[in-house]
Amino acid sequence: MKKFLFVFAAAAAVSVWAEIKKNPDANTLWSMETASKKGWYQNTLSRGIRPNPNGGFFIGDDNPVNNGHVARHKVPVSKEYPWLVWDMKEVYTFNAGRYQRWSLSLQGMNGGIGSVTNVEKGLAAVNCFENAKPLKPGVKEGILRAYFFDVEIGFTAIKMVKKPDNYIVTSSPAFAKKKSFSPGDEVKFTVYLKEPAEDVTLKVIDINYLYDVAVNGKNVLELKPEDKEQKIWSITLKIDSLKCGSRKIGSLLTRATVLGGGFKVPLWGAINYPYKEKK
């Protein structure tokens, strides 16, 4: 009987982690490059999770009949590997004119990305540990949470890494001082790239409809290279105005358009601090 229980427990563990490659390299805590409904639980996504014949996998929903179209997957977590990264190569939306939404995040932490109504392809990298509650001692497991409503996305892979190949960092002295930012605060947007680029521009994007948020009256920010190789691009400015009103954590994204740099799709990031508009 004990042997049977041991085998059953081992089989259950294998099924939970079957889609997760743990520590495939020194920079990666885990990688998911294929997926099916078997590895996920509390799955109310009607279209669900399924392999993509062209490589990777789909997560999506096209027949909302439940309250909360969510799927969860257990994953390793470590503050040494703070970045959640993924590649969205295909996007499909259903029931045009009706409410649509999606998000992908580590449950209970910052660093998620999603959008309402409009959805775009691209690379994404978000720091789940920035401005988030620290992990409790001994915690080595977390929950990858997918919420999809009338949206289906084809992913090449989802990973957690020490340092992404390509990513955006939004920084400000105000973040450390007051855990938010407002008009009058200085903010720096930095794009880090694996390959040299010829030109990099950046937009601040609202998750609702993915509309452009004008920064000091400009929808597009022109970044300048910091290094001779042109792999680090940035702009530092004092916020006079952000045309969006006050926004909570997770409401504002960053979207970089890179000429050169080894990829042609947008690069997405998240601002993990709220914006408080002074009155």
PDB file of N, CA and C in Angstrom, residues 6-59:
ATOM      1  N   PHE A   6       3.267   5.959  -2.739  1.00  0.00           N
ATOM      2  CA  PHE A   6       4.467   6.649  -3.188  1.00  0.00           C
ATOM      3  C   PHE A   6       4.455   6.837  -4.702  1.00  0.00           C
ATOM      4  N   VAL A   7       4.091   5.763  -5.421  1.00  0.00           N
ATOM      5  CA  VAL A   7       4.044   5.840  -6.876  1.00  0.00           C
ATOM      6  C   VAL A   7       2.987   6.844  -7.328  1.00  0.00           C
ATOM      7  N   PHE A   8       1.825   6.834  -6.629  1.00  0.00           N
ATOM      8  CA  PHE A   8       0.745   7.763  -6.967  1.00  0.00           C
ATOM      9  C   PHE A   8       1.190   9.207  -6.754  1.00  0.00           C
ATOM     10  N   ALA A   9       1.864   9.450  -5.612  1.00  0.00           N
ATOM     11  CA  ALA A   9       2.333  10.801  -5.316  1.00  0.00           C
ATOM     12  C   ALA A   9       3.379  11.249  -6.333  1.00  0.00           C
ATOM     13  N   ALA A  10       4.266  10.331  -6.706  1.00  0.00           N
ATOM     14  CA  ALA A  10       5.291  10.660  -7.685  1.00  0.00           C
ATOM     15  C   ALA A  10       4.670  10.981  -9.032  1.00  0.00           C
ATOM     16  N   ALA A  11       3.664  10.195  -9.414  1.00  0.00           N
ATOM     17  CA  ALA A  11       2.981  10.434 -10.687  1.00  0.00           C
ATOM     18  C   ALA A  11       2.273  11.777 -10.674  1.00  0.00           C
ATOM     19  N   ALA A  12       1.665  12.128  -9.531  1.00  0.00           N
ATOM     20  CA  ALA A  12       0.982  13.416  -9.409  1.00  0.00           C
ATOM     21  C   ALA A  12       1.963  14.561  -9.542  1.00  0.00           C
ATOM     22  N   ALA A  13       3.140  14.407  -8.912  1.00  0.00           N
ATOM     23  CA  ALA A  13       4.160  15.455  -8.994  1.00  0.00           C
ATOM     24  C   ALA A  13       4.638  15.632 -10.422  1.00  0.00           C
ATOM     25  N   VAL A  14       4.823  14.523 -11.129  1.00  0.00           N
ATOM     26  CA  VAL A  14       5.265  14.593 -12.517  1.00  0.00           C
ATOM     27  C   VAL A  14       4.239  15.311 -13.369  1.00  0.00           C
ATOM     28  N   SER A  15       2.936  15.018 -13.125  1.00  0.00           N
ATOM     29  CA  SER A  15       1.887  15.657 -13.923  1.00  0.00           C
ATOM     30  C   SER A  15       1.840  17.157 -13.680  1.00  0.00           C
ATOM     31  N   VAL A  16       2.107  17.590 -12.431  1.00  0.00           N
ATOM     32  CA  VAL A  16       2.094  19.017 -12.107  1.00  0.00           C
ATOM     33  C   VAL A  16       3.219  19.751 -12.820  1.00  0.00           C
ATOM     34  N   TRP A  17       4.403  19.133 -12.849  1.00  0.00           N
ATOM     35  CA  TRP A  17       5.570  19.806 -13.395  1.00  0.00           C
ATOM     36  C   TRP A  17       5.917  19.369 -14.815  1.00  0.00           C
ATOM     37  N   ALA A  18       5.040  18.540 -15.432  1.00  0.00           N
ATOM     38  CA  ALA A  18       5.371  17.982 -16.746  1.00  0.00           C
ATOM     39  C   ALA A  18       5.647  19.067 -17.784  1.00  0.00           C
ATOM     40  N   GLU A  19       4.970  20.191 -17.695  1.00  0.00           N
ATOM     41  CA  GLU A  19       5.127  21.248 -18.689  1.00  0.00           C
ATOM     42  C   GLU A  19       6.180  22.274 -18.299  1.00  0.00           C
ATOM     43  N   ILE A  20       6.780  22.087 -17.143  1.00  0.00           N
ATOM     44  CA  ILE A  20       7.773  23.036 -16.641  1.00  0.00           C
ATOM     45  C   ILE A  20       9.169  22.417 -16.729  1.00  0.00           C
ATOM     46  N   LYS A  21      10.085  23.127 -17.408  1.00  0.00           N
ATOM     47  CA  LYS A  21      11.482  22.736 -17.396  1.00  0.00           C
ATOM     48  C   LYS A  21      12.181  23.554 -16.317  1.00  0.00           C
ATOM     49  N   LYS A  22      12.639  22.905 -15.275  1.00  0.00           N
ATOM     50  CA  LYS A  22      13.258  23.612 -14.160  1.00  0.00           C
ATOM     51  C   LYS A  22      14.754  23.788 -14.403  1.00  0.00           C
ATOM     52  N   ASN A  23      15.219  25.044 -14.267  1.00  0.00           N
ATOM     53  CA  ASN A  23      16.633  25.404 -14.430  1.00  0.00           C
ATOM     54  C   ASN A  23      17.244  24.833 -15.712  1.00  0.00           C
ATOM     55  N   PRO A  24      16.644  25.122 -16.880  1.00  0.00           N
ATOM     56  CA  PRO A  24      17.249  24.636 -18.132  1.00  0.00           C
ATOM     57  C   PRO A  24      18.598  25.275 -18.430  1.00  0.00           C
ATOM     58  N   ASP A  25      18.869  26.438 -17.816  1.00  0.00           N
ATOM     59  CA  ASP A  25      20.176  27.072 -17.921  1.00  0.00           C
ATOM     60  C   ASP A  25      20.368  27.949 -16.690  1.00  0.00           C
ATOM     61  N   ALA A  26      21.559  28.520 -16.531  1.00  0.00           N
ATOM     62  CA  ALA A  26      21.883  29.273 -15.319  1.00  0.00           C
ATOM     63  C   ALA A  26      21.050  30.535 -15.153  1.00  0.00           C
ATOM     64  N   ASN A  27      20.525  31.061 -16.230  1.00  0.00           N
ATOM     65  CA  ASN A  27      19.750  32.307 -16.173  1.00  0.00           C
ATOM     66  C   ASN A  27      18.263  32.067 -15.970  1.00  0.00           C
ATOM     67  N   THR A  28      17.809  30.823 -16.077  1.00  0.00           N
ATOM     68  CA  THR A  28      16.377  30.528 -16.104  1.00  0.00           C
ATOM     69  C   THR A  28      15.956  29.651 -14.930  1.00  0.00           C
ATOM     70  N   LEU A  29      14.975  30.106 -14.163  1.00  0.00           N
ATOM     71  CA  LEU A  29      14.427  29.306 -13.065  1.00  0.00           C
ATOM     72  C   LEU A  29      13.528  28.209 -13.607  1.00  0.00           C
ATOM     73  N   TRP A  30      12.664  28.584 -14.550  1.00  0.00           N
ATOM     74  CA  TRP A  30      11.807  27.595 -15.208  1.00  0.00           C
ATOM     75  C   TRP A  30      11.364  28.129 -16.562  1.00  0.00           C
ATOM     76  N   SER A  31      10.991  27.204 -17.431  1.00  0.00           N
ATOM     77  CA  SER A  31      10.521  27.561 -18.761  1.00  0.00           C
ATOM     78  C   SER A  31       9.352  26.665 -19.140  1.00  0.00           C
ATOM     79  N   MET A  32       8.321  27.254 -19.720  1.00  0.00           N
ATOM     80  CA  MET A  32       7.174  26.514 -20.247  1.00  0.00           C
ATOM     81  C   MET A  32       7.129  26.748 -21.748  1.00  0.00           C
ATOM     82  N   GLU A  33       7.356  25.696 -22.502  1.00  0.00           N
ATOM     83  CA  GLU A  33       7.393  25.811 -23.957  1.00  0.00           C
ATOM     84  C   GLU A  33       6.285  25.015 -24.628  1.00  0.00           C
ATOM     85  N   THR A  34       5.541  24.249 -23.845  1.00  0.00           N
ATOM     86  CA  THR A  34       4.362  23.543 -24.320  1.00  0.00           C
ATOM     87  C   THR A  34       3.367  23.482 -23.178  1.00  0.00           C
ATOM     88  N   ALA A  35       2.102  23.343 -23.481  1.00  0.00           N
ATOM     89  CA  ALA A  35       1.099  23.332 -22.416  1.00  0.00           C
ATOM     90  C   ALA A  35      -0.173  22.640 -22.891  1.00  0.00           C
ATOM     91  N   SER A  36      -0.871  22.034 -21.942  1.00  0.00           N
ATOM     92  CA  SER A  36      -2.180  21.437 -22.165  1.00  0.00           C
ATOM     93  C   SER A  36      -2.974  21.600 -20.880  1.00  0.00           C
ATOM     94  N   LYS A  37      -4.235  21.248 -20.894  1.00  0.00           N
ATOM     95  CA  LYS A  37      -5.074  21.427 -19.713  1.00  0.00           C
ATOM     96  C   LYS A  37      -4.604  20.587 -18.531  1.00  0.00           C
ATOM     97  N   LYS A  38      -3.848  19.511 -18.777  1.00  0.00           N
ATOM     98  CA  LYS A  38      -3.439  18.604 -17.710  1.00  0.00           C
ATOM     99  C   LYS A  38      -2.591  19.297 -16.652  1.00  0.00           C
ATOM    100  N   GLY A  39      -1.759  20.257 -17.061  1.00  0.00           N
ATOM    101  CA  GLY A  39      -0.859  20.894 -16.109  1.00  0.00           C
ATOM    102  C   GLY A  39      -1.481  22.023 -15.322  1.00  0.00           C
ATOM    103  N   TRP A  40      -2.711  22.403 -15.681  1.00  0.00           N
ATOM    104  CA  TRP A  40      -3.362  23.547 -15.056  1.00  0.00           C
ATOM    105  C   TRP A  40      -4.504  23.084 -14.170  1.00  0.00           C
ATOM    106  N   TYR A  41      -4.872  23.885 -13.176  1.00  0.00           N
ATOM    107  CA  TYR A  41      -5.981  23.526 -12.302  1.00  0.00           C
ATOM    108  C   TYR A  41      -6.893  24.736 -12.110  1.00  0.00           C
ATOM    109  N   GLN A  42      -8.075  24.487 -11.527  1.00  0.00           N
ATOM    110  CA  GLN A  42      -9.107  25.525 -11.405  1.00  0.00           C
ATOM    111  C   GLN A  42      -9.291  26.205 -12.755  1.00  0.00           C
ATOM    112  N   ASN A  43      -9.386  25.382 -13.786  1.00  0.00           N
ATOM    113  CA  ASN A  43      -9.411  25.889 -15.157  1.00  0.00           C
ATOM    114  C   ASN A  43     -10.845  26.100 -15.613  1.00  0.00           C
ATOM    115  N   THR A  44     -11.256  27.358 -15.736  1.00  0.00           N
ATOM    116  CA  THR A  44     -12.591  27.674 -16.246  1.00  0.00           C
ATOM    117  C   THR A  44     -12.524  28.297 -17.638  1.00  0.00           C
ATOM    118  N   LEU A  45     -11.349  28.253 -18.270  1.00  0.00           N
ATOM    119  CA  LEU A  45     -11.239  28.778 -19.624  1.00  0.00           C
ATOM    120  C   LEU A  45     -11.897  27.784 -20.576  1.00  0.00           C
ATOM    121  N   SER A  46     -12.938  28.223 -21.267  1.00  0.00           N
ATOM    122  CA  SER A  46     -13.692  27.295 -22.102  1.00  0.00           C
ATOM    123  C   SER A  46     -12.888  26.789 -23.296  1.00  0.00           C
ATOM    124  N   ARG A  47     -12.083  27.653 -23.894  1.00  0.00           N
ATOM    125  CA  ARG A  47     -11.217  27.192 -24.988  1.00  0.00           C
ATOM    126  C   ARG A  47      -9.991  26.508 -24.403  1.00  0.00           C
ATOM    127  N   GLY A  48      -9.549  27.026 -23.281  1.00  0.00           N
ATOM    128  CA  GLY A  48      -8.526  26.348 -22.509  1.00  0.00           C
ATOM    129  C   GLY A  48      -7.114  26.512 -23.005  1.00  0.00           C
ATOM    130  N   ILE A  49      -6.286  25.575 -22.598  1.00  0.00           N
ATOM    131  CA  ILE A  49      -4.868  25.575 -22.907  1.00  0.00           C
ATOM    132  C   ILE A  49      -4.600  24.382 -23.803  1.00  0.00           C
ATOM    133  N   ARG A  50      -3.908  24.634 -24.903  1.00  0.00           N
ATOM    134  CA  ARG A  50      -3.677  23.533 -25.844  1.00  0.00           C
ATOM    135  C   ARG A  50      -2.399  23.794 -26.628  1.00  0.00           C
ATOM    136  N   PRO A  51      -1.746  22.723 -27.117  1.00  0.00           N
ATOM    137  CA  PRO A  51      -0.545  22.901 -27.931  1.00  0.00           C
ATOM    138  C   PRO A  51      -0.863  23.606 -29.238  1.00  0.00           C
ATOM    139  N   ASN A  52       0.099  24.368 -29.744  1.00  0.00           N
ATOM    140  CA  ASN A  52      -0.005  25.023 -31.040  1.00  0.00           C
ATOM    141  C   ASN A  52       0.730  24.158 -32.062  1.00  0.00           C
ATOM    142  N   PRO A  53       0.056  23.702 -33.113  1.00  0.00           N
ATOM    143  CA  PRO A  53       0.726  22.873 -34.121  1.00  0.00           C
ATOM    144  C   PRO A  53       1.951  23.537 -34.735  1.00  0.00           C
ATOM    145  N   ASN A  54       1.984  24.879 -34.686  1.00  0.00           N
ATOM    146  CA  ASN A  54       3.116  25.621 -35.250  1.00  0.00           C
ATOM    147  C   ASN A  54       4.228  25.865 -34.234  1.00  0.00           C
ATOM    148  N   GLY A  55       4.090  25.279 -33.036  1.00  0.00           N
ATOM    149  CA  GLY A  55       5.082  25.461 -31.987  1.00  0.00           C
ATOM    150  C   GLY A  55       4.556  26.312 -30.854  1.00  0.00           C
ATOM    151  N   GLY A  56       4.925  26.002 -29.632  1.00  0.00           N
ATOM    152  CA  GLY A  56       4.415  26.723 -28.478  1.00  0.00           C
ATOM    153  C   GLY A  56       3.037  26.239 -28.087  1.00  0.00           C
ATOM    154  N   PHE A  57       2.212  27.141 -27.577  1.00  0.00           N
ATOM    155  CA  PHE A  57       0.899  26.739 -27.074  1.00  0.00           C
ATOM    156  C   PHE A  57      -0.045  27.932 -27.054  1.00  0.00           C
ATOM    157  N   PHE A  58      -1.335  27.624 -26.966  1.00  0.00           N
ATOM    158  CA  PHE A  58      -2.380  28.636 -26.873  1.00  0.00           C
ATOM    159  C   PHE A  58      -2.944  28.680 -25.459  1.00  0.00           C
ATOM    160  N   ILE A  59      -3.272  29.865 -24.992  1.00  0.00           N
ATOM    161  CA  ILE A  59      -4.132  30.056 -23.830  1.00  0.00           C
ATOM    162  C   ILE A  59      -5.247  30.974 -24.293  1.00  0.00           C
TER     163      ILE A  59
END
